[in-house]
């Protein structure tokens, strides 16, 4: 029996962050009263004519360039004809054989392997409406239709069938999402449906060139679902091949509760849609200089930024990955790193205390009530020995959300580090006197008690004593323990 490998490609639909629809002035706001954002154009009334939204073209171009695509100077809108209750026009305006952009790629590392995924094309299209089959009082008898989404601008990103595992496919989807969010094209919100993923999957004997029969998995709205749906489907295909059961090309839906996929419909061939050029829209012509001007406004992309954080700041890969999860977090870190001149400490504070505090207070980094240079000042106070680590955490709590500066808090509350060796020795003597039994245990060889005693001294100084001096002083007073340590 040959070994089988999966062959996977993704089709990602991303809503462009425009205020209005792609061919009319209706609002794209999510959660509006059903059928409140409608006009003759998006409702598909006879005689209404589409006018292309310039901002949608700009955002689609941004996305295509960020995904490494070649953006074509001329692309054509096409009608994709099909009947569905949520499609009042009877056709969707999309792009077909002349898409906006082609030949891009994304690359990422997974388990030490370099994964390269070609982007076949990025094209523009309008979204359809939404059928509501449940949740309303008369849902048992009727299907309700909400056309607010009709005409919302989308891009469809189609990858090459380059993926060879469910985990890589989920990772690729997450990398595409990361790029789209980073360049401000999409909000990445999968729960509201502004980012959706379909996956095409087939299996073939390892080494074979010919693709097997594929199925399309529709509307996978989380990375986890992409992975689980594909895992189930790959197993199903391999089992069928091994048992000699013929597979059919079809569209399937994933049920997260059961972890299984079920048939939605047998797959239409492209011809079924009777694509033809949209007669109401001229070809989309983009000036080369305009495309370059869009390119020039792209920010540094997350993958490049991660690599730079490792090389420029000597951060571990882990830190670079966490810090670049959002542009705003990465920006914040860079400001702390620059002002404190201690990138690793800046990284620790941002990933640690600051992130914890943001979670606790349910705040976003964009709205954080702590200036990067204020956090940098705190880092510098530690680095220059003005305060200890334990005190720094206390000072951080007092700074957060209050606008107070670290230096002012330290001065006002007498939190400066105690470096005076005589003073420390006196405190150590007092604390050890109070723990005579533990001291005796230590001297008898139970050396584990050392940390406890140092901790007691630190506590007696409210964390302010220089830990190195405390260690040294405690060691000196305790002397050498008996041979038999345990
Ligand atoms: Zn409209």
Coordinates of C-alpha atoms and ligand atoms in Angstrom, one line a residue:
X1 CA 0.0 0.0 0.0
X2 CA 1.6 3.3 -1.0
X3 CA 2.0 6.2 1.5
X4 CA -0.3 9.1 0.8
X5 CA 0.4 12.8 1.1
X6 CA -2.2 15.6 1.3
X7 CA -2.2 18.5 -1.2
X8 CA -3.8 21.6 0.2
X9 CA -4.6 25.1 -1.2
X10 CA -6.4 27.9 0.5
X11 CA -9.0 30.4 -0.7
X12 CA -9.2 33.3 1.8
X13 CA -11.9 35.9 1.7
X14 CA -11.0 39.2 3.4
X15 CA -13.3 42.2 3.8
X16 CA -11.6 45.4 3.0
X17 CA -11.7 48.1 5.6
X18 CA -13.7 50.7 3.7
X19 CA -16.5 52.8 5.2
X20 CA -18.7 52.1 2.2
X21 CA -19.5 49.2 -0.2
X22 CA -17.6 48.4 -3.3
X23 CA -20.0 49.7 -5.9
X24 CA -22.3 52.1 -4.0
X25 CA -22.2 54.5 -1.0
X26 CA -24.0 52.2 1.5
X27 CA -22.3 51.7 4.9
X28 CA -20.3 48.5 5.6
X29 CA -20.8 48.8 9.4
X30 CA -21.1 45.4 11.0
X31 CA -24.2 44.8 13.2
X32 CA -26.4 47.4 11.6
X33 CA -30.2 46.8 11.6
X34 CA -30.9 44.1 8.9
X35 CA -31.5 45.6 5.5
X36 CA -30.8 49.2 6.7
X37 CA -27.7 49.6 4.4
X38 CA -29.3 49.1 1.0
X39 CA -29.7 51.0 -2.2
X40 CA -30.8 50.1 -5.7
X41 CA -27.2 49.2 -6.7
X42 CA -26.5 46.7 -3.9
X43 CA -30.1 45.4 -4.0
X44 CA -29.7 44.6 -7.6
X45 CA -32.6 46.7 -8.9
X46 CA -32.8 46.9 -12.7
X47 CA -31.0 49.8 -14.3
X48 CA -28.9 50.6 -11.2
X49 CA -25.2 51.1 -12.2
X50 CA -22.1 50.2 -10.1
X51 CA -19.4 52.8 -9.4
X52 CA -16.1 51.4 -8.2
X53 CA -14.9 52.5 -4.7
X54 CA -11.4 53.9 -5.1
X55 CA -10.5 53.2 -1.5
X56 CA -11.3 49.5 -2.1
X57 CA -8.9 49.4 -5.0
X58 CA -6.2 51.0 -2.9
X59 CA -6.7 48.5 -0.1
X60 CA -6.8 45.5 -2.4
X61 CA -3.6 46.8 -4.1
X62 CA -2.0 47.2 -0.6
X63 CA -2.9 43.6 0.3
X64 CA -1.6 42.2 -3.0
X65 CA 1.7 44.0 -2.8
X66 CA 2.2 42.9 0.9
X67 CA 1.6 39.4 -0.3
X68 CA 4.4 39.8 -2.8
X69 CA 2.1 39.8 -5.9
X70 CA 2.5 41.5 -9.1
X71 CA -0.3 44.1 -9.5
X72 CA -1.5 44.3 -13.1
X73 CA -1.9 47.6 -14.8
X74 CA -5.2 46.3 -16.2
X75 CA -7.7 43.9 -14.7
X76 CA -11.3 43.1 -15.6
X77 CA -14.4 42.7 -13.5
X78 CA -16.6 39.7 -14.5
X79 CA -20.0 38.5 -13.7
X80 CA -20.2 35.2 -11.9
X81 CA -23.7 34.0 -12.6
X82 CA -25.6 31.8 -10.1
X83 CA -29.0 31.8 -8.4
X84 CA -29.1 32.0 -4.6
X85 CA -31.6 33.8 -2.4
X86 CA -29.0 36.0 -0.9
X87 CA -27.9 37.2 -4.3
X88 CA -30.6 39.5 -5.6
X89 CA -28.9 40.4 -8.9
X90 CA -28.5 36.7 -9.9
X91 CA -24.8 37.3 -10.3
X92 CA -21.8 38.4 -8.3
X93 CA -19.3 41.0 -9.6
X94 CA -15.9 39.4 -9.3
X95 CA -12.8 39.1 -11.3
X96 CA -12.0 36.0 -13.3
X97 CA -9.4 35.5 -16.0
X98 CA -7.8 39.0 -15.6
X99 CA -7.5 39.4 -11.8
X100 CA -6.0 42.4 -10.0
X101 CA -2.8 40.6 -9.0
X102 CA -0.9 37.3 -9.4
X103 CA 2.3 35.5 -8.5
X104 CA 2.9 36.3 -4.9
X105 CA 4.2 34.2 -2.0
X106 CA 4.4 33.9 1.7
X107 CA 7.1 32.0 3.6
X108 CA 7.5 31.0 7.2
X109 CA 9.4 28.6 9.4
X110 CA 7.5 25.6 11.0
X111 CA 9.3 23.1 13.2
X112 CA 12.6 24.2 11.7
X113 CA 11.4 23.7 8.1
X114 CA 11.0 26.6 5.7
X115 CA 7.5 26.6 4.2
X116 CA 6.9 28.4 1.0
X117 CA 3.3 29.0 -0.2
X118 CA 2.7 30.6 -3.6
X119 CA -0.1 33.1 -3.9
X120 CA -1.8 32.3 -7.3
X121 CA -4.0 35.4 -7.4
X122 CA -5.6 38.2 -5.5
X123 CA -8.8 39.5 -7.0
X124 CA -11.6 41.9 -5.9
X125 CA -15.2 41.0 -5.6
X126 CA -18.4 41.9 -3.8
X127 CA -19.9 39.9 -0.9
X128 CA -23.3 38.4 -1.1
X129 CA -26.1 38.9 1.5
X130 CA -26.8 36.6 4.4
X131 CA -29.5 34.0 4.8
X132 CA -30.7 33.6 8.4
X133 CA -32.1 30.2 8.9
X134 CA -32.5 30.3 12.7
X135 CA -32.8 32.6 15.7
X136 CA -36.0 34.4 14.8
X137 CA -39.5 33.6 16.1
X138 CA -40.8 32.2 12.8
X139 CA -37.5 30.6 11.8
X140 CA -39.2 27.2 11.7
X141 CA -41.3 28.4 8.7
X142 CA -39.2 31.1 7.0
X143 CA -35.7 31.9 6.0
X144 CA -34.9 35.6 6.5
X145 CA -32.5 37.5 4.3
X146 CA -30.2 40.4 5.3
X147 CA -28.7 42.2 2.3
X148 CA -26.5 44.6 4.4
X149 CA -23.5 42.5 3.3
X150 CA -24.4 42.6 -0.4
X151 CA -21.7 44.6 -2.1
X152 CA -19.3 44.7 0.8
X153 CA -15.8 44.8 -0.8
X154 CA -13.7 41.6 -0.5
X155 CA -10.5 40.3 -1.8
X156 CA -10.1 36.7 -2.5
X157 CA -6.6 35.3 -2.0
X158 CA -6.0 32.0 -3.7
X159 CA -2.9 30.0 -2.8
X160 CA -1.1 27.5 -4.9
X161 CA -1.6 23.8 -3.7
X162 CA 1.7 24.0 -1.9
X163 CA 0.7 22.9 1.5
X164 CA 1.3 19.4 2.7
X165 CA -0.2 19.3 6.2
X166 CA -3.2 20.5 8.1
X167 CA -1.0 22.3 10.6
X168 CA 0.9 24.1 7.8
X169 CA -2.4 25.2 6.3
X170 CA -3.6 26.6 9.6
X171 CA -0.3 28.4 10.0
X172 CA -0.4 29.8 6.4
X173 CA -3.9 31.2 7.1
X174 CA -2.6 32.8 10.3
X175 CA 0.4 34.4 8.4
X176 CA -1.9 35.8 5.7
X177 CA -4.2 37.2 8.4
X178 CA -1.2 38.8 10.1
X179 CA -0.1 40.5 6.9
X180 CA -3.5 41.8 6.1
X181 CA -4.0 43.2 9.6
X182 CA -0.5 44.7 9.6
X183 CA -1.0 46.7 6.5
X184 CA -4.4 47.9 7.6
X185 CA -6.5 46.2 4.9
X186 CA -8.6 43.8 7.1
X187 CA -9.6 43.7 10.8
X188 CA -8.8 40.0 11.1
X189 CA -12.1 39.4 12.8
X190 CA -13.1 35.9 12.0
X191 CA -16.1 35.8 14.4
X192 CA -17.8 38.6 12.5
X193 CA -16.9 36.9 9.2
X194 CA -14.6 39.7 7.9
X195 CA -12.0 37.0 7.3
X196 CA -13.0 33.5 6.1
X197 CA -11.1 30.6 4.8
X198 CA -12.0 27.8 2.4
X199 CA -9.5 24.9 1.9
X200 CA -9.1 22.6 -1.1
X201 CA -7.7 19.2 -0.2
X202 CA -6.8 16.0 -2.0
X203 CA -4.4 13.2 -1.4
X204 CA -2.0 11.3 -3.7
X205 CA 0.6 8.6 -3.3
X206 CA 3.9 10.2 -2.1
X207 CA 6.0 11.0 -5.2
X208 CA 3.0 11.1 -7.6
X209 CA 2.7 14.2 -9.8
X210 CA -1.1 13.9 -10.5
X211 CA -3.5 15.4 -8.0
X212 CA -6.2 13.2 -6.5
X213 CA -9.9 14.1 -6.4
X214 CA -10.3 17.2 -4.3
X215 CA -12.9 18.4 -1.9
X216 CA -13.5 22.0 -0.9
X217 CA -14.1 22.8 2.8
X218 CA -16.2 25.9 3.2
X219 CA -16.2 28.7 5.7
X220 CA -13.6 27.7 8.2
X221 CA -13.7 30.6 10.6
X222 CA -10.7 29.9 12.9
X223 CA -7.2 28.5 12.6
X224 CA -8.2 25.6 14.8
X225 CA -11.1 24.7 12.5
X226 CA -8.9 24.9 9.4
X227 CA -6.6 22.4 11.1
X228 CA -9.2 20.0 12.5
X229 CA -11.4 20.0 9.3
X230 CA -8.3 19.2 7.2
X231 CA -7.1 16.5 9.5
X232 CA -10.5 14.8 9.3
X233 CA -10.7 15.2 5.6
X234 CA -7.2 13.9 4.9
X235 CA -7.9 10.8 7.0
X236 CA -11.2 10.3 5.1
X237 CA -9.5 10.6 1.7
X238 CA -6.7 8.2 2.7
X239 CA -9.1 5.7 4.1
X240 CA -11.2 5.8 0.9
X241 CA -8.1 5.4 -1.3
X242 CA -6.9 2.5 0.8
X243 CA -10.3 0.8 0.6
X244 CA -10.6 1.4 -3.1
X245 CA -13.7 3.7 -2.6
X246 CA -14.1 6.4 -5.3
X247 CA -14.0 10.0 -4.0
X248 CA -16.2 12.6 -5.6
X249 CA -15.4 16.3 -6.1
X250 CA -17.7 18.1 -3.7
X251 CA -18.0 21.0 -1.3
X252 CA -18.2 20.0 2.4
X253 CA -18.9 21.8 5.7
X254 CA -17.0 21.2 9.0
X255 CA -19.0 20.6 12.1
X256 CA -16.8 21.7 15.1
X257 CA -19.0 19.8 17.6
X258 CA -18.4 16.4 16.0
X259 CA -15.1 17.2 14.3
X260 CA -16.5 15.8 11.1
X261 CA -17.2 17.2 7.6
X262 CA -20.4 16.6 5.7
X263 CA -21.5 17.1 2.1
X264 CA -22.9 20.5 1.3
X265 CA -23.1 20.2 -2.5
X266 CA -21.3 18.6 -5.4
X267 CA -18.9 21.0 -6.7
X268 CA -19.8 23.3 -9.7
X269 CA -17.2 23.5 -12.4
X270 CA -16.1 27.0 -13.4
X271 CA -18.1 26.8 -16.6
X272 CA -21.3 26.5 -14.6
X273 CA -21.0 30.2 -13.6
X274 CA -20.9 31.4 -17.2
X275 CA -18.4 34.1 -16.4
X276 CA -18.3 37.1 -18.8
X277 CA -16.9 40.6 -18.5
X278 CA -19.0 43.0 -16.5
X279 CA -20.6 45.3 -19.1
X280 CA -21.4 48.0 -16.5
X281 CA -17.7 48.5 -15.5
X282 CA -14.8 49.5 -17.6
X283 CA -11.5 47.7 -17.2
X284 CA -9.7 48.7 -14.0
X285 CA -6.6 50.5 -15.1
X286 CA -3.8 51.3 -12.6
X287 CA -1.0 53.6 -13.2
X288 CA 2.4 52.1 -12.5
X289 CA 3.4 55.2 -10.5
X290 CA 0.2 54.9 -8.4
X291 CA 1.0 51.3 -7.7
X292 CA 4.5 52.3 -6.6
X293 CA 3.1 55.1 -4.4
X294 CA 0.9 52.5 -2.7
X295 CA 3.9 50.2 -2.2
X296 CA 5.9 53.1 -0.7
X297 CA 3.3 53.4 2.1
X298 CA 3.5 49.7 3.2
X299 CA 5.0 49.3 6.7
X300 CA 7.7 46.7 7.6
X301 CA 5.9 43.4 7.4
X302 CA 5.7 41.2 10.5
X303 CA 8.0 38.4 9.2
X304 CA 10.7 41.0 8.4
X305 CA 10.2 42.7 11.7
X306 CA 10.6 39.5 13.6
X307 CA 13.9 38.8 11.8
X308 CA 15.1 42.4 12.5
X309 CA 14.2 42.1 16.2
X310 CA 16.4 39.0 16.5
X311 CA 19.3 40.6 14.6
X312 CA 19.1 44.2 15.7
X313 CA 18.2 43.7 19.4
X314 CA 19.6 40.2 19.9
X315 CA 16.2 39.0 21.2
X316 CA 15.3 35.3 21.3
X317 CA 13.0 34.2 18.5
X318 CA 10.3 33.7 21.1
X319 CA 10.4 37.3 22.2
X320 CA 10.4 38.5 18.6
X321 CA 7.4 36.4 17.9
X322 CA 5.4 37.7 20.8
X323 CA 6.3 41.3 20.3
X324 CA 5.3 41.3 16.6
X325 CA 1.9 39.9 17.2
X326 CA 0.6 43.4 16.7
X327 CA 2.2 46.4 15.0
X328 CA 1.2 48.6 18.0
X329 CA 2.9 46.2 20.5
X330 CA 6.0 46.0 18.4
X331 CA 6.1 49.9 18.1
X332 CA 5.7 50.2 21.8
X333 CA 8.5 47.8 22.5
X334 CA 10.8 49.6 20.1
X335 CA 10.2 52.9 21.9
X336 CA 11.0 51.4 25.3
X337 CA 14.1 49.6 23.8
X338 CA 15.4 52.8 22.3
X339 CA 14.8 55.0 25.3
X340 CA 16.2 52.5 27.8
X341 CA 19.0 51.1 25.6
X342 CA 18.3 47.7 27.1
X343 CA 16.2 45.8 24.6
X344 CA 16.1 42.5 26.5
X345 CA 14.8 44.2 29.7
X346 CA 12.3 46.2 27.5
X347 CA 11.1 43.0 26.0
X348 CA 10.7 41.3 29.4
X349 CA 8.7 44.2 30.8
X350 CA 6.5 44.5 27.7
X351 CA 5.8 40.7 27.5
X352 CA 5.5 40.3 31.2
X353 CA 4.2 43.0 33.5
X354 CA 2.7 45.3 30.9
X355 CA 0.9 42.5 29.0
X356 CA -0.4 41.1 32.3
X357 CA -1.7 44.6 33.3
X358 CA -3.3 45.1 29.9
X359 CA -5.1 41.8 30.3
X360 CA -6.2 42.6 33.9
X361 CA -7.5 46.0 32.9
X362 CA -8.9 44.8 29.5
X363 CA -7.0 47.6 27.8
X364 CA -5.4 47.5 24.4
X365 CA -1.8 48.5 23.8
X366 CA -3.1 51.3 21.6
X367 CA -4.9 52.9 24.5
X368 CA -2.3 52.0 27.2
X369 CA -2.0 54.6 30.0
X370 CA 1.8 54.3 30.3
X371 CA 4.1 56.1 28.0
X372 CA 7.0 54.0 26.5
X373 CA 9.6 56.5 27.8
X374 CA 8.1 56.2 31.3
X375 CA 8.6 52.4 31.2
X376 CA 12.1 53.0 29.8
X377 CA 12.8 55.3 32.8
X378 CA 11.9 52.4 35.1
X379 CA 14.2 50.0 33.3
X380 CA 17.0 52.6 33.6
X381 CA 16.5 52.9 37.3
X382 CA 17.0 49.2 37.7
X383 CA 20.0 49.1 35.3
X384 CA 21.8 51.9 37.1
X385 CA 21.2 50.2 40.5
X386 CA 18.9 52.9 41.8
X387 CA 16.1 50.4 42.7
X388 CA 15.9 46.6 43.0
X389 CA 13.8 44.2 40.9
X390 CA 11.2 43.6 43.5
X391 CA 10.8 47.4 44.2
X392 CA 10.5 48.0 40.4
X393 CA 7.4 45.8 40.2
X394 CA 5.9 47.9 43.0
X395 CA 6.8 51.1 41.2
X396 CA 5.3 49.8 38.0
X397 CA 2.0 49.2 39.7
X398 CA 2.0 52.8 41.0
X399 CA 3.0 54.2 37.6
X400 CA 0.4 52.4 35.5
X401 CA -2.6 54.5 34.7
X402 CA -1.6 57.3 37.0
X403 CA 0.8 59.3 34.9
X404 CA 3.3 59.3 37.8
X405 CA 7.0 58.9 36.8
X406 CA 9.2 56.2 38.2
X407 CA 11.8 58.6 39.5
X408 CA 9.3 60.7 41.4
X409 CA 7.7 57.6 43.0
X410 CA 11.1 56.4 44.2
X411 CA 12.0 59.7 45.6
X412 CA 8.7 60.5 47.2
X413 CA 8.3 57.1 48.8
X414 CA 12.0 56.4 49.7
X415 CA 12.2 53.3 47.5
X416 CA 15.8 53.7 46.5
X417 CA 18.1 50.7 46.7
X418 CA 19.9 50.2 50.0
X419 CA 23.6 49.8 49.2
X420 CA 25.1 50.7 52.6
X421 CA 26.9 47.5 53.6
X422 CA 26.9 48.4 57.3
X423 CA 23.2 49.0 57.3
X424 CA 22.6 45.7 55.4
X425 CA 24.8 43.9 57.9
X426 CA 22.8 45.2 60.8
X427 CA 19.5 44.1 59.2
X428 CA 21.0 40.7 58.4
X429 CA 22.2 40.3 62.0
X430 CA 18.8 41.2 63.3
X431 CA 16.9 38.9 61.0
X432 CA 19.2 35.9 61.6
X433 CA 18.9 36.4 65.4
X434 CA 15.1 36.1 65.0
X435 CA 15.5 32.8 63.0
X436 CA 18.0 31.1 65.3
X437 CA 16.5 27.6 64.7
X438 CA 16.8 27.9 60.9
X439 CA 20.3 29.2 61.2
X440 CA 21.2 26.2 63.3
X441 CA 19.7 23.9 60.7
X442 CA 21.8 25.6 58.0
X443 CA 25.0 25.2 60.0
X444 CA 24.1 21.5 60.5
X445 CA 24.1 21.1 56.8
X446 CA 20.5 21.9 55.6
X447 CA 21.8 24.5 53.1
X448 CA 18.4 24.8 51.4
X449 CA 17.4 27.2 54.1
X450 CA 19.8 29.8 52.7
X451 CA 17.3 31.2 50.2
X452 CA 14.6 31.4 52.9
X453 CA 16.9 33.5 55.1
X454 CA 17.9 35.8 52.3
X455 CA 14.2 36.2 51.5
X456 CA 13.5 37.2 55.1
X457 CA 16.1 39.9 55.0
X458 CA 14.7 41.2 51.7
X459 CA 11.3 41.3 53.3
X460 CA 12.6 43.2 56.3
X461 CA 13.9 45.9 53.9
X462 CA 10.7 45.9 51.8
X463 CA 12.7 44.6 48.9
X464 CA 14.9 47.6 48.8
X465 CA 18.3 46.1 49.8
X466 CA 20.8 45.2 47.1
X467 CA 20.2 41.4 46.8
X468 CA 23.9 40.8 46.0
X469 CA 25.1 42.5 49.2
X470 CA 22.4 40.7 51.2
X471 CA 23.5 37.4 49.8
X472 CA 27.1 38.1 50.7
X473 CA 26.3 39.3 54.2
X474 CA 24.1 36.3 55.0
X475 CA 26.8 34.0 53.8
X476 CA 29.4 35.7 55.9
X477 CA 27.4 35.5 59.1
X478 CA 26.2 31.9 58.6
X479 CA 29.8 30.7 57.9
X480 CA 30.5 27.3 56.3
X481 CA 27.9 24.6 56.9
X482 CA 28.7 21.1 58.2
X483 CA 30.1 18.7 55.5
X484 CA 27.0 16.6 55.2
X485 CA 24.8 18.8 53.1
X486 CA 21.4 17.5 52.2
Ligands
LIG1 ZN1 -25.9 50.2 -1.8

